[in-house]
Amino acid sequence: MSPAGRALNNSLVMTARSIRLSSRNVDAIFTSLMLPIMLMLIFVYLFGGAIRTGTGESYVAYVVPGVLLLCAGFGSSGTAVGVSEDMKGGIIDRLRSLDVGGASILAGHVVSSTVRNAVSTVLVLAVALLIGFRPSPTLPAALAAAGLLLAFIVAISWLAAAVGLLTKSPEAAGAFSFFMMFLTYPSSTFAPIDTMPDWIHAFAYNQPVTPVIESLRGLLLDQPVGSDPWVALAWCTGILLAALGLSGRLFRNRTA
């Protein structure tokens, strides 16, 4: 088998391993699925009546794109924890002795995270439809929204893998979810940025979550998106490239 074929086969095996390990951690799966849904229900039914978005759409239509990113953030924290547990438990050293490359090990965690996030995204969308979310995208817009969301998930999953290599314990790696959750609040997830204090506008408009949310919102509701998708894609690409470089370096340093 060629080196490329062996690397691909190893990646598939590592992905299957990560999915099996995730399926046994029922409480983590339940938490990552239910927390975004609960936040969506809380904001829609408890706070939504007091929030004026100025878009003419129902509040549930406004909040769902941001909740999808929140869901991805929670899901990616499992990648950080999984990588950290492998490092702490010596599993990676054992896999390396079997001639399994670092790229295949990390790719297995990332692909597994992407699969988990895809499932949770479908679940969140299903609940959103039940409570009144009515998207109206064209087919190209729907495909663009799915592609952009996938790009964001892959980017932060690789970033989570780097966090798992950087931290010294699974508990510290799990804090990555709080970082991702924080980014959704100073953005247009739950309320328009213009309603926030002036001093936070610069950060809220120029952080990676906001253009992704605005792009998803516009694409799913058939509204103008302007340059937001390109800005969002640039952010995703930058995060992915930085995470790939950082994770590769950290892996070499920690397994040397």
PDB file of C-alpha atoms in Angstrom:
ATOM      1  CA  MET A   1       0.000   0.000   0.000  1.00  0.00           C
ATOM      2  CA  SER A   2       1.261   3.474  -0.870  1.00  0.00           C
ATOM      3  CA  PRO A   3       2.046   5.965   1.952  1.00  0.00           C
ATOM      4  CA  ALA A   4      -0.998   8.055   0.984  1.00  0.00           C
ATOM      5  CA  GLY A   5      -3.253   4.998   0.989  1.00  0.00           C
ATOM      6  CA  ARG A   6      -1.894   3.856   4.341  1.00  0.00           C
ATOM      7  CA  ALA A   7      -2.441   7.328   5.822  1.00  0.00           C
ATOM      8  CA  LEU A   8      -6.030   7.384   4.532  1.00  0.00           C
ATOM      9  CA  ASN A   9      -6.715   3.914   5.921  1.00  0.00           C
ATOM     10  CA  ASN A  10      -5.249   4.902   9.295  1.00  0.00           C
ATOM     11  CA  SER A  11      -7.394   8.043   9.340  1.00  0.00           C
ATOM     12  CA  LEU A  12     -10.540   6.000   8.718  1.00  0.00           C
ATOM     13  CA  VAL A  13      -9.611   3.577  11.506  1.00  0.00           C
ATOM     14  CA  MET A  14      -8.933   6.475  13.892  1.00  0.00           C
ATOM     15  CA  THR A  15     -12.249   8.074  12.930  1.00  0.00           C
ATOM     16  CA  ALA A  16     -14.135   4.852  13.686  1.00  0.00           C
ATOM     17  CA  ARG A  17     -12.304   4.621  17.010  1.00  0.00           C
ATOM     18  CA  SER A  18     -13.224   8.191  17.974  1.00  0.00           C
ATOM     19  CA  ILE A  19     -16.874   7.649  17.049  1.00  0.00           C
ATOM     20  CA  ARG A  20     -17.002   4.466  19.152  1.00  0.00           C
ATOM     21  CA  LEU A  21     -15.478   6.268  22.136  1.00  0.00           C
ATOM     22  CA  SER A  22     -17.931   9.153  21.730  1.00  0.00           C
ATOM     23  CA  SER A  23     -20.915   6.808  21.576  1.00  0.00           C
ATOM     24  CA  ARG A  24     -19.940   5.380  24.973  1.00  0.00           C
ATOM     25  CA  ASN A  25     -19.830   8.823  26.583  1.00  0.00           C
ATOM     26  CA  VAL A  26     -23.594   9.268  26.761  1.00  0.00           C
ATOM     27  CA  ASP A  27     -23.592  12.156  29.225  1.00  0.00           C
ATOM     28  CA  ALA A  28     -21.255  14.243  27.055  1.00  0.00           C
ATOM     29  CA  ILE A  29     -23.381  13.558  23.968  1.00  0.00           C
ATOM     30  CA  PHE A  30     -26.546  14.494  25.850  1.00  0.00           C
ATOM     31  CA  THR A  31     -24.999  17.722  27.134  1.00  0.00           C
ATOM     32  CA  SER A  32     -23.624  18.824  23.766  1.00  0.00           C
ATOM     33  CA  LEU A  33     -27.002  18.159  22.119  1.00  0.00           C
ATOM     34  CA  MET A  34     -29.330  19.533  24.768  1.00  0.00           C
ATOM     35  CA  LEU A  35     -27.535  22.701  25.870  1.00  0.00           C
ATOM     36  CA  PRO A  36     -27.870  24.520  22.511  1.00  0.00           C
ATOM     37  CA  ILE A  37     -31.490  23.396  22.231  1.00  0.00           C
ATOM     38  CA  MET A  38     -32.267  24.584  25.766  1.00  0.00           C
ATOM     39  CA  LEU A  39     -30.602  27.945  25.100  1.00  0.00           C
ATOM     40  CA  MET A  40     -32.637  28.312  21.916  1.00  0.00           C
ATOM     41  CA  LEU A  41     -35.876  27.531  23.739  1.00  0.00           C
ATOM     42  CA  ILE A  42     -35.015  29.882  26.605  1.00  0.00           C
ATOM     43  CA  PHE A  43     -34.231  32.809  24.331  1.00  0.00           C
ATOM     44  CA  VAL A  44     -37.191  32.215  22.031  1.00  0.00           C
ATOM     45  CA  TYR A  45     -39.845  31.723  24.707  1.00  0.00           C
ATOM     46  CA  LEU A  46     -38.496  33.728  27.663  1.00  0.00           C
ATOM     47  CA  PHE A  47     -36.539  36.607  26.136  1.00  0.00           C
ATOM     48  CA  GLY A  48     -37.591  36.673  22.476  1.00  0.00           C
ATOM     49  CA  GLY A  49     -40.696  38.770  23.100  1.00  0.00           C
ATOM     50  CA  ALA A  50     -38.580  41.592  24.556  1.00  0.00           C
ATOM     51  CA  ILE A  51     -35.914  41.630  21.819  1.00  0.00           C
ATOM     52  CA  ARG A  52     -36.481  43.702  18.688  1.00  0.00           C
ATOM     53  CA  THR A  53     -34.263  42.535  15.849  1.00  0.00           C
ATOM     54  CA  GLY A  54     -35.430  45.035  13.237  1.00  0.00           C
ATOM     55  CA  THR A  55     -35.380  42.376  10.507  1.00  0.00           C
ATOM     56  CA  GLY A  56     -39.112  41.781  10.169  1.00  0.00           C
ATOM     57  CA  GLU A  57     -38.573  38.065  10.822  1.00  0.00           C
ATOM     58  CA  SER A  58     -39.734  36.125  13.869  1.00  0.00           C
ATOM     59  CA  TYR A  59     -37.226  35.858  16.683  1.00  0.00           C
ATOM     60  CA  VAL A  60     -36.816  32.122  16.174  1.00  0.00           C
ATOM     61  CA  ALA A  61     -35.747  32.798  12.579  1.00  0.00           C
ATOM     62  CA  TYR A  62     -33.239  35.346  13.852  1.00  0.00           C
ATOM     63  CA  VAL A  63     -31.691  33.167  16.556  1.00  0.00           C
ATOM     64  CA  VAL A  64     -31.392  29.750  14.855  1.00  0.00           C
ATOM     65  CA  PRO A  65     -28.245  30.503  12.752  1.00  0.00           C
ATOM     66  CA  GLY A  66     -26.367  31.554  15.872  1.00  0.00           C
ATOM     67  CA  VAL A  67     -27.536  28.503  17.798  1.00  0.00           C
ATOM     68  CA  LEU A  68     -26.132  26.288  15.033  1.00  0.00           C
ATOM     69  CA  LEU A  69     -22.701  27.817  15.652  1.00  0.00           C
ATOM     70  CA  LEU A  70     -23.162  27.509  19.400  1.00  0.00           C
ATOM     71  CA  CYS A  71     -23.938  23.836  18.864  1.00  0.00           C
ATOM     72  CA  ALA A  72     -20.766  23.421  16.799  1.00  0.00           C
ATOM     73  CA  GLY A  73     -18.749  25.094  19.548  1.00  0.00           C
ATOM     74  CA  PHE A  74     -20.037  22.725  22.202  1.00  0.00           C
ATOM     75  CA  GLY A  75     -19.412  19.738  19.940  1.00  0.00           C
ATOM     76  CA  SER A  76     -15.839  20.727  19.147  1.00  0.00           C
ATOM     77  CA  SER A  77     -14.916  20.779  22.843  1.00  0.00           C
ATOM     78  CA  GLY A  78     -15.228  16.999  22.761  1.00  0.00           C
ATOM     79  CA  THR A  79     -12.376  16.943  20.259  1.00  0.00           C
ATOM     80  CA  ALA A  80     -10.126  18.899  22.625  1.00  0.00           C
ATOM     81  CA  VAL A  81     -10.982  16.558  25.493  1.00  0.00           C
ATOM     82  CA  GLY A  82     -10.464  13.433  23.364  1.00  0.00           C
ATOM     83  CA  VAL A  83      -7.030  14.513  22.140  1.00  0.00           C
ATOM     84  CA  SER A  84      -5.988  15.509  25.663  1.00  0.00           C
ATOM     85  CA  GLU A  85      -7.137  12.171  27.084  1.00  0.00           C
ATOM     86  CA  ASP A  86      -5.147  10.305  24.429  1.00  0.00           C
ATOM     87  CA  MET A  87      -2.031  12.311  25.263  1.00  0.00           C
ATOM     88  CA  LYS A  88      -2.443  11.892  29.004  1.00  0.00           C
ATOM     89  CA  GLY A  89      -3.211   8.172  28.803  1.00  0.00           C
ATOM     90  CA  GLY A  90      -0.277   7.330  26.540  1.00  0.00           C
ATOM     91  CA  ILE A  91      -2.548   6.085  23.756  1.00  0.00           C
ATOM     92  CA  ILE A  92      -0.872   8.271  21.152  1.00  0.00           C
ATOM     93  CA  ASP A  93       2.561   6.841  22.001  1.00  0.00           C
ATOM     94  CA  ARG A  94       1.131   3.353  21.584  1.00  0.00           C
ATOM     95  CA  LEU A  95      -0.418   4.250  18.237  1.00  0.00           C
ATOM     96  CA  ARG A  96       2.839   5.810  17.074  1.00  0.00           C
ATOM     97  CA  SER A  97       4.617   2.541  17.875  1.00  0.00           C
ATOM     98  CA  LEU A  98       2.184   0.885  15.442  1.00  0.00           C
ATOM     99  CA  ASP A  99       3.309   3.297  12.715  1.00  0.00           C
ATOM    100  CA  VAL A 100       0.153   5.398  12.861  1.00  0.00           C
ATOM    101  CA  GLY A 101       1.056   8.957  11.896  1.00  0.00           C
ATOM    102  CA  GLY A 102       0.114  12.010  13.925  1.00  0.00           C
ATOM    103  CA  ALA A 103      -1.911  13.462  11.068  1.00  0.00           C
ATOM    104  CA  SER A 104      -4.083  10.330  10.953  1.00  0.00           C
ATOM    105  CA  ILE A 105      -4.637  10.370  14.714  1.00  0.00           C
ATOM    106  CA  LEU A 106      -5.711  14.007  14.784  1.00  0.00           C
ATOM    107  CA  ALA A 107      -7.733  13.675  11.568  1.00  0.00           C
ATOM    108  CA  GLY A 108      -9.689  10.830  13.181  1.00  0.00           C
ATOM    109  CA  HIS A 109     -10.685  13.108  16.045  1.00  0.00           C
ATOM    110  CA  VAL A 110     -11.604  15.951  13.676  1.00  0.00           C
ATOM    111  CA  VAL A 111     -13.711  13.811  11.329  1.00  0.00           C
ATOM    112  CA  SER A 112     -15.471  12.252  14.304  1.00  0.00           C
ATOM    113  CA  SER A 113     -16.202  15.756  15.629  1.00  0.00           C
ATOM    114  CA  THR A 114     -17.573  16.765  12.229  1.00  0.00           C
ATOM    115  CA  VAL A 115     -19.916  13.752  12.192  1.00  0.00           C
ATOM    116  CA  ARG A 116     -21.132  14.490  15.730  1.00  0.00           C
ATOM    117  CA  ASN A 117     -21.710  18.132  14.856  1.00  0.00           C
ATOM    118  CA  ALA A 118     -23.623  17.200  11.704  1.00  0.00           C
ATOM    119  CA  VAL A 119     -25.976  15.031  13.760  1.00  0.00           C
ATOM    120  CA  SER A 120     -26.479  17.726  16.395  1.00  0.00           C
ATOM    121  CA  THR A 121     -27.078  20.353  13.687  1.00  0.00           C
ATOM    122  CA  VAL A 122     -29.850  18.237  12.175  1.00  0.00           C
ATOM    123  CA  LEU A 123     -31.398  17.797  15.620  1.00  0.00           C
ATOM    124  CA  VAL A 124     -31.288  21.531  16.378  1.00  0.00           C
ATOM    125  CA  LEU A 125     -32.854  22.308  12.998  1.00  0.00           C
ATOM    126  CA  ALA A 126     -35.587  19.745  13.625  1.00  0.00           C
ATOM    127  CA  VAL A 127     -36.469  21.348  16.965  1.00  0.00           C
ATOM    128  CA  ALA A 128     -36.318  24.810  15.373  1.00  0.00           C
ATOM    129  CA  LEU A 129     -38.806  23.710  12.704  1.00  0.00           C
ATOM    130  CA  LEU A 130     -41.126  22.406  15.416  1.00  0.00           C
ATOM    131  CA  ILE A 131     -41.166  25.788  17.183  1.00  0.00           C
ATOM    132  CA  GLY A 132     -41.754  27.858  14.058  1.00  0.00           C
ATOM    133  CA  PHE A 133     -38.521  28.271  12.110  1.00  0.00           C
ATOM    134  CA  ARG A 134     -39.376  28.493   8.417  1.00  0.00           C
ATOM    135  CA  PRO A 135     -36.282  28.850   6.220  1.00  0.00           C
ATOM    136  CA  SER A 136     -36.811  29.785   2.586  1.00  0.00           C
ATOM    137  CA  PRO A 137     -33.482  29.344   0.802  1.00  0.00           C
ATOM    138  CA  THR A 138     -32.955  28.605  -2.850  1.00  0.00           C
ATOM    139  CA  LEU A 139     -31.065  25.392  -3.582  1.00  0.00           C
ATOM    140  CA  PRO A 140     -27.729  27.211  -4.228  1.00  0.00           C
ATOM    141  CA  ALA A 141     -28.213  29.225  -1.028  1.00  0.00           C
ATOM    142  CA  ALA A 142     -28.966  26.090   0.992  1.00  0.00           C
ATOM    143  CA  LEU A 143     -25.851  24.380  -0.370  1.00  0.00           C
ATOM    144  CA  ALA A 144     -23.772  27.485   0.345  1.00  0.00           C
ATOM    145  CA  ALA A 145     -25.089  27.636   3.920  1.00  0.00           C
ATOM    146  CA  ALA A 146     -24.321  23.946   4.463  1.00  0.00           C
ATOM    147  CA  GLY A 147     -20.840  24.345   3.000  1.00  0.00           C
ATOM    148  CA  LEU A 148     -20.068  27.396   5.125  1.00  0.00           C
ATOM    149  CA  LEU A 149     -21.296  25.706   8.292  1.00  0.00           C
ATOM    150  CA  LEU A 150     -19.200  22.638   7.449  1.00  0.00           C
ATOM    151  CA  ALA A 151     -16.136  24.844   6.881  1.00  0.00           C
ATOM    152  CA  PHE A 152     -16.653  26.465  10.294  1.00  0.00           C
ATOM    153  CA  ILE A 153     -17.082  23.092  12.005  1.00  0.00           C
ATOM    154  CA  VAL A 154     -13.913  21.671  10.437  1.00  0.00           C
ATOM    155  CA  ALA A 155     -11.916  24.808  11.282  1.00  0.00           C
ATOM    156  CA  ILE A 156     -12.863  24.904  14.957  1.00  0.00           C
ATOM    157  CA  SER A 157     -12.511  21.123  15.256  1.00  0.00           C
ATOM    158  CA  TRP A 158      -8.877  21.398  14.156  1.00  0.00           C
ATOM    159  CA  LEU A 159      -8.487  24.319  16.547  1.00  0.00           C
ATOM    160  CA  ALA A 160      -9.939  22.140  19.294  1.00  0.00           C
ATOM    161  CA  ALA A 161      -7.405  19.415  18.430  1.00  0.00           C
ATOM    162  CA  ALA A 162      -4.617  21.968  18.872  1.00  0.00           C
ATOM    163  CA  VAL A 163      -6.121  23.006  22.224  1.00  0.00           C
ATOM    164  CA  GLY A 164      -6.145  19.358  23.305  1.00  0.00           C
ATOM    165  CA  LEU A 165      -2.437  19.116  22.513  1.00  0.00           C
ATOM    166  CA  LEU A 166      -1.681  22.423  24.225  1.00  0.00           C
ATOM    167  CA  THR A 167      -3.441  21.741  27.529  1.00  0.00           C
ATOM    168  CA  LYS A 168      -2.119  19.422  30.206  1.00  0.00           C
ATOM    169  CA  SER A 169      -5.419  17.851  31.294  1.00  0.00           C
ATOM    170  CA  PRO A 170      -8.802  16.914  29.787  1.00  0.00           C
ATOM    171  CA  GLU A 171     -10.483  19.257  32.262  1.00  0.00           C
ATOM    172  CA  ALA A 172      -8.527  22.214  30.949  1.00  0.00           C
ATOM    173  CA  ALA A 173      -9.225  21.130  27.354  1.00  0.00           C
ATOM    174  CA  GLY A 174     -12.947  21.043  28.136  1.00  0.00           C
ATOM    175  CA  ALA A 175     -12.814  24.778  28.859  1.00  0.00           C
ATOM    176  CA  PHE A 176     -12.570  25.289  25.085  1.00  0.00           C
ATOM    177  CA  SER A 177     -16.358  25.052  24.928  1.00  0.00           C
ATOM    178  CA  PHE A 178     -16.657  28.086  27.203  1.00  0.00           C
ATOM    179  CA  PHE A 179     -14.402  30.075  24.894  1.00  0.00           C
ATOM    180  CA  MET A 180     -16.550  29.188  21.880  1.00  0.00           C
ATOM    181  CA  MET A 181     -19.718  29.914  23.851  1.00  0.00           C
ATOM    182  CA  PHE A 182     -18.358  33.325  24.843  1.00  0.00           C
ATOM    183  CA  LEU A 183     -17.733  34.280  21.200  1.00  0.00           C
ATOM    184  CA  THR A 184     -21.397  33.812  20.334  1.00  0.00           C
ATOM    185  CA  TYR A 185     -22.592  36.346  22.909  1.00  0.00           C
ATOM    186  CA  PRO A 186     -20.703  39.479  21.721  1.00  0.00           C
ATOM    187  CA  SER A 187     -22.012  38.860  18.197  1.00  0.00           C
ATOM    188  CA  SER A 188     -25.341  39.013  16.396  1.00  0.00           C
ATOM    189  CA  THR A 189     -26.447  35.610  17.706  1.00  0.00           C
ATOM    190  CA  PHE A 190     -29.146  36.707  20.154  1.00  0.00           C
ATOM    191  CA  ALA A 191     -29.559  40.438  19.467  1.00  0.00           C
ATOM    192  CA  PRO A 192     -28.424  43.002  16.858  1.00  0.00           C
ATOM    193  CA  ILE A 193     -24.964  44.386  17.574  1.00  0.00           C
ATOM    194  CA  ASP A 194     -26.244  47.965  17.294  1.00  0.00           C
ATOM    195  CA  THR A 195     -28.234  47.435  20.498  1.00  0.00           C
ATOM    196  CA  MET A 196     -25.048  46.685  22.459  1.00  0.00           C
ATOM    197  CA  PRO A 197     -22.783  49.277  24.132  1.00  0.00           C
ATOM    198  CA  ASP A 198     -20.617  51.258  21.714  1.00  0.00           C
ATOM    199  CA  TRP A 199     -17.356  50.017  23.202  1.00  0.00           C
ATOM    200  CA  ILE A 200     -18.076  46.425  22.166  1.00  0.00           C
ATOM    201  CA  HIS A 201     -19.089  47.150  18.566  1.00  0.00           C
ATOM    202  CA  ALA A 202     -15.581  46.911  17.089  1.00  0.00           C
ATOM    203  CA  PHE A 203     -14.981  43.467  18.568  1.00  0.00           C
ATOM    204  CA  ALA A 204     -18.490  42.170  17.820  1.00  0.00           C
ATOM    205  CA  TYR A 205     -18.346  43.187  14.160  1.00  0.00           C
ATOM    206  CA  ASN A 206     -14.788  41.945  13.587  1.00  0.00           C
ATOM    207  CA  GLN A 207     -14.686  38.532  15.210  1.00  0.00           C
ATOM    208  CA  PRO A 208     -15.084  35.234  13.291  1.00  0.00           C
ATOM    209  CA  VAL A 209     -18.535  34.241  14.545  1.00  0.00           C
ATOM    210  CA  THR A 210     -20.449  37.315  13.363  1.00  0.00           C
ATOM    211  CA  PRO A 211     -19.888  37.030   9.572  1.00  0.00           C
ATOM    212  CA  VAL A 212     -20.675  33.307   9.686  1.00  0.00           C
ATOM    213  CA  ILE A 213     -23.953  33.963  11.518  1.00  0.00           C
ATOM    214  CA  GLU A 214     -24.920  36.826   9.209  1.00  0.00           C
ATOM    215  CA  SER A 215     -24.140  34.675   6.175  1.00  0.00           C
ATOM    216  CA  LEU A 216     -26.208  31.735   7.429  1.00  0.00           C
ATOM    217  CA  ARG A 217     -29.069  34.032   8.373  1.00  0.00           C
ATOM    218  CA  GLY A 218     -29.137  35.684   4.971  1.00  0.00           C
ATOM    219  CA  LEU A 219     -28.752  32.442   3.013  1.00  0.00           C
ATOM    220  CA  LEU A 220     -31.401  30.529   4.981  1.00  0.00           C
ATOM    221  CA  LEU A 221     -33.931  33.374   4.949  1.00  0.00           C
ATOM    222  CA  ASP A 222     -33.266  34.403   1.337  1.00  0.00           C
ATOM    223  CA  GLN A 223     -31.944  37.841   2.304  1.00  0.00           C
ATOM    224  CA  PRO A 224     -29.007  39.852   0.891  1.00  0.00           C
ATOM    225  CA  VAL A 225     -25.687  38.706   2.315  1.00  0.00           C
ATOM    226  CA  GLY A 226     -23.236  41.148   0.717  1.00  0.00           C
ATOM    227  CA  SER A 227     -19.609  40.232   1.356  1.00  0.00           C
ATOM    228  CA  ASP A 228     -20.315  38.340   4.604  1.00  0.00           C
ATOM    229  CA  PRO A 229     -19.870  34.820   3.124  1.00  0.00           C
ATOM    230  CA  TRP A 230     -16.429  35.726   1.750  1.00  0.00           C
ATOM    231  CA  VAL A 231     -15.383  37.274   5.065  1.00  0.00           C
ATOM    232  CA  ALA A 232     -16.686  34.215   6.891  1.00  0.00           C
ATOM    233  CA  LEU A 233     -14.851  31.876   4.523  1.00  0.00           C
ATOM    234  CA  ALA A 234     -11.658  33.879   4.996  1.00  0.00           C
ATOM    235  CA  TRP A 235     -11.991  33.533   8.767  1.00  0.00           C
ATOM    236  CA  CYS A 236     -12.592  29.779   8.483  1.00  0.00           C
ATOM    237  CA  THR A 237      -9.610  29.349   6.171  1.00  0.00           C
ATOM    238  CA  GLY A 238      -7.346  31.392   8.438  1.00  0.00           C
ATOM    239  CA  ILE A 239      -8.408  29.480  11.550  1.00  0.00           C
ATOM    240  CA  LEU A 240      -7.955  26.144   9.755  1.00  0.00           C
ATOM    241  CA  LEU A 241      -4.470  26.949   8.451  1.00  0.00           C
ATOM    242  CA  ALA A 242      -3.346  28.310  11.825  1.00  0.00           C
ATOM    243  CA  ALA A 243      -4.789  25.287  13.640  1.00  0.00           C
ATOM    244  CA  LEU A 244      -3.154  22.823  11.231  1.00  0.00           C
ATOM    245  CA  GLY A 245       0.237  24.458  11.669  1.00  0.00           C
ATOM    246  CA  LEU A 246      -0.104  24.737  15.443  1.00  0.00           C
ATOM    247  CA  SER A 247      -1.385  21.197  15.945  1.00  0.00           C
ATOM    248  CA  GLY A 248       1.407  19.755  13.788  1.00  0.00           C
ATOM    249  CA  ARG A 249       4.068  21.591  15.760  1.00  0.00           C
ATOM    250  CA  LEU A 250       2.551  20.760  19.140  1.00  0.00           C
ATOM    251  CA  PHE A 251       2.205  17.090  18.199  1.00  0.00           C
ATOM    252  CA  ARG A 252       5.866  16.873  17.192  1.00  0.00           C
ATOM    253  CA  ASN A 253       6.983  18.623  20.382  1.00  0.00           C
ATOM    254  CA  ARG A 254       4.883  16.468  22.698  1.00  0.00           C
ATOM    255  CA  THR A 255       5.765  13.148  21.050  1.00  0.00           C
ATOM    256  CA  ALA A 256       9.463  13.845  20.467  1.00  0.00           C
TER     257      ALA A 256
END
